[in-house]
Every structure is written in C-alpha cells, then in structure tokens.
Amino acid sequence: MVRNVTDTPLPPLTQIPADLRSLADYERRAPAHLAPEVWQHIQEGSGTEQTLRANREVFPRLAFRPRAMADLRGGHSAIALFGRRHAAPLMLAPLAYQRLAHPDGELAAVRAAAALDTGMIVSTLSSVRLEEIAAAAHAFARELGKQAPPLWFQLYLQPEREHSLALLHRAEAAGYEAIVLTIDAAIKPSGMALPPGVVAANLAGMPQARQTATPGGHILLGTPLADRAPRWEDLAWLREETRLPILIKGMVLGEDAARAVDMGADGLIVSNHGGRVLDGLPSALDVIEELAETTEGRVPLLIDGGFRSGTDIVKALALGASSVLIGRPQMHALAVAGMPGMAHALHLLRAELEAAMAQLGCATVAEIAREKLIDRR
Ligand code: FNR
C-alpha cells in the first residue's frame, strides 16, 4: 500500500480484510497506519543494517527434509516452559512503547495474547503500567473462560538499584511469572522523540536514563550510560533478590551463556535485539547451536530476530530452540488492526507452524529435530 508521506496515518481497521493472510501482508500494510518517523523507528536496524539483514538471510539457507506418511494422530504444537502450558512455541517479545502503534498499545497486545494462549514479555518501557497490563490479561481471560497467559517482565536495570528493585517487586506482586534481564541494549544511542501521550509508564517518578540517552554521533564510553551498563555482579545481585525464573536476553556467545547458567540463570534468549544494537553480529540462528553445546541442555534456549512465518519457527526449533519470540510483527499487526490484528497474526503463525509440522511428519514439537534440516549455510 503506497501512501504519500504528507498524508495522515489511516486509523486502525476494525475488521480484518481477506487479503491479510500472512505477517508479510501486515508488514506491507502497516506504514499506511503509522507516522513515517514511527515506522522508521520500528523497522530500523543499527549501522549499515548487516545484522538486520542477516536475521532474514539465514532462513533460506536452511531447507527441510520431510518424513513421508508419518502418524500425525493426536498431534499438537503446545509446549511447557517453567511449568506452564504455552499453546505454541511462540511468545510476544518485549517491545517498548506499543502505544506508538495503536492507542490501546500493550492492552491490545495482552488481550490478543490471552485469546490465543500465548505468553507475553512486557517491557520495562511499556507505555501502559505493568499492573494494568496484567489486570487486563486476567480480566479478558476470565471473560473468555480460560486461564491468563504466561506473563513475564523484561527488566532494564535502572541507574539506581532501588529503582530496579521496585520494578522487580511490582512485577512479582502483579503476578509476572519470570524476569527477563535484557543485557544488550544499555549502550545504545536512542533516537526518536516520543509523541505526546506515549510515556515510559512504569518509570514515572524515576530518573529516566534511557529516555535521555544520547542520539547517534555522541561518544558513549565514559558517560553515565556506559558506566551503568549491566555487569555480571548485577546478575548475581538479581539472583539473590528473586525466586522467579530469570532469563537473560541478548546472549550470543557460548562461553557467556555457560557463565550465566552457572550463576543461576534459568533460561537464555539468544538475540541480537532485532539487529538494533551491535551491527555485524551474526543471526541468532547462527549461534544457537554453540550456546546449546556450552549449556548442555541445562536451561531452555529461546530465540528471536527476523521470525515471520511458521516455517521460520520450525527451523529454530530444529536447531534447539524451545520457543521463538516475535518482535516487530506485533507493531505491524497493532498498527493495522489493533487487538484483532494481533490475535489474527498470532493465529496465522500457529496455523503455519502446525501445517509445517504436519508436512514434515512431526506430530509434536518434541519431534522437530536437527535431522529435519539440510544445512546450506
Ligand atoms: C525492541 N526490542 C526490545 N527488547 C527488550 O528487551 N526491551 C525493549 O523494550 C525492546 N524494545 C524494542 C522496541 C522495538 C520497536 C523493537 C523493534 C525491538 C527487541 C525485541 O524484544 C526483539 O529482540 C526483536 O524485536 C526481535 O526481532 P524482530 O522479531 O523484530 O525481527
């Protein structure tokens, strides 16, 4: 859909048109529903966007080896993580400021997650308070007569530990079931000024280090931003402060992964932050096997970056991922059609995933093994 940049963005659709049949369709339509600077902020990668491209270019290099006439009776794509059922190996990645994409922001996202039994990782930088998001999940799940979906809280360490601790305690009190410590984005120039009405709702009353982060072109080393970046001792501290499972997001090196697990991390999220931090990192799919080797199956490995279809997800599962996080497509679906758009996008992904599983001869996620792939990397 082409739109002149001077046009005002189209309002979100209230019904899903029949020509929206994939996440790619949502991505094509999304710019018409967003201000140009918001669209750019969502889509961009860092530097020359090598990592952003690597995240997509890896998929065609992995091809499938399907098994003929397998017995698919009783099949399903559900998995268990930290004692909870997930309808599919699929979660919503933490994304800052979802109200940039739709006025309901995180509330629309979490209602879609509840409708589709999909876990959501709520960002420290959510534009709705974490308590309100959890309450909306529970209220909507009750209305639908089901259990609320797994909700995890993504923590950005704050300049003062008391503020990190306050966030942790609020997340625990609101019923979040795991803490995701993102370690890769502290030293990152941050650009876009937020439009009126979109705020870091959880950080009211706290010094907002990230929002005043320096734009590109500034020296970061020696500034408070770099001085306060997460260190290993912060993980040791966090481990002491909570009994919830801790996942580290932004792991790319096998040695670091083993160290994190030794220090008590309960899971790792293999991620290059959607190509938004260090340009030149490999795709997460290219490093997940190294992490699987050094961590020896001691903790679940989740992954994100560039996942846009069911077959993409199957490839990660075959390489050892327990579940896959979806980032930007959330913003595309929210911009195009709010909660119904998001629910539809999640449904499409699950349907594609299950179709791919069936065609490969896998009745359950546990059957998706390395031997299902021809590696042409
Ligand atoms: C992010 N990401 C992110 N990660 C995080 O831990 N906390 C956050 O607040 C955010 N915010 C955020 C905003 C936007 C607009 C984007 C695009 C990304 C990273 C995100 O969780 C995830 O790692 C990537 O988005 C995954 O890649 P794809 O699916 O977007 O290609």
Short mmCIF file of C-alpha atoms and ligand atoms in Angstrom, two decimals, residues 41-42 93-96 123 154 156 182 249 271 273-274 276 304-306 308 326-329, ligand 1:
data_model
loop_
_atom_site.label_atom_id
_atom_site.label_comp_id
_atom_site.label_asym_id
_atom_site.label_seq_id
_atom_site.Cartn_x
_atom_site.Cartn_y
_atom_site.Cartn_z
CA HIS A 41 11.83 3.73 14.35
CA ILE A 42 10.15 0.32 14.37
CA ALA A 93 8.95 -10.27 22.54
CA PRO A 94 9.28 -7.27 24.85
CA LEU A 95 8.73 -4.10 22.82
CA ALA A 96 8.92 -0.59 24.21
CA SER A 123 8.93 -4.35 28.54
CA GLN A 154 11.51 -7.68 30.95
CA TYR A 156 16.15 -2.93 32.09
CA THR A 182 17.98 -7.66 28.78
CA LYS A 249 18.10 -11.77 26.82
CA SER A 271 19.06 -12.48 20.42
CA HIS A 273 17.91 -7.27 19.62
CA GLY A 274 16.42 -7.41 16.13
CA ARG A 276 19.28 -2.83 16.65
CA ASP A 304 14.34 -14.04 18.35
CA GLY A 305 15.19 -11.90 15.36
CA GLY A 306 13.52 -12.00 11.97
CA ARG A 308 7.97 -14.04 10.30
CA ILE A 326 8.15 -12.27 17.73
CA GLY A 327 9.13 -8.58 17.74
CA ARG A 328 8.27 -6.07 15.02
CA PRO A 329 5.29 -8.01 13.60
C1 FNR B 1 12.66 -3.88 20.70
N1 FNR B 1 13.32 -4.82 21.49
C2 FNR B 1 13.27 -4.68 22.87
N2 FNR B 1 13.87 -5.62 23.66
C3 FNR B 1 13.82 -5.52 25.03
O1 FNR B 1 14.34 -6.38 25.72
N3 FNR B 1 13.14 -4.46 25.60
C4 FNR B 1 12.52 -3.49 24.87
O2 FNR B 1 11.94 -2.57 25.42
C5 FNR B 1 12.60 -3.58 23.45
N4 FNR B 1 12.01 -2.64 22.66
C6 FNR B 1 12.00 -2.79 21.29
C7 FNR B 1 11.30 -1.86 20.51
C8 FNR B 1 11.25 -2.03 19.13
C9 FNR B 1 10.48 -1.05 18.29
C10 FNR B 1 11.90 -3.13 18.52
C11 FNR B 1 11.82 -3.36 17.03
C12 FNR B 1 12.59 -4.03 19.30
C13 FNR B 1 13.91 -6.04 20.89
C14 FNR B 1 12.85 -7.14 20.76
O3 FNR B 1 12.49 -7.65 22.02
C15 FNR B 1 13.35 -8.34 19.92
O4 FNR B 1 14.59 -8.78 20.41
C16 FNR B 1 13.45 -8.04 18.43
O5 FNR B 1 12.48 -7.13 18.01
C17 FNR B 1 13.32 -9.35 17.66
O6 FNR B 1 13.46 -9.16 16.31
P1 FNR B 1 12.23 -8.97 15.26
O7 FNR B 1 11.20 -10.04 15.54
O8 FNR B 1 11.72 -7.60 15.49
O9 FNR B 1 12.90 -9.12 13.94
#
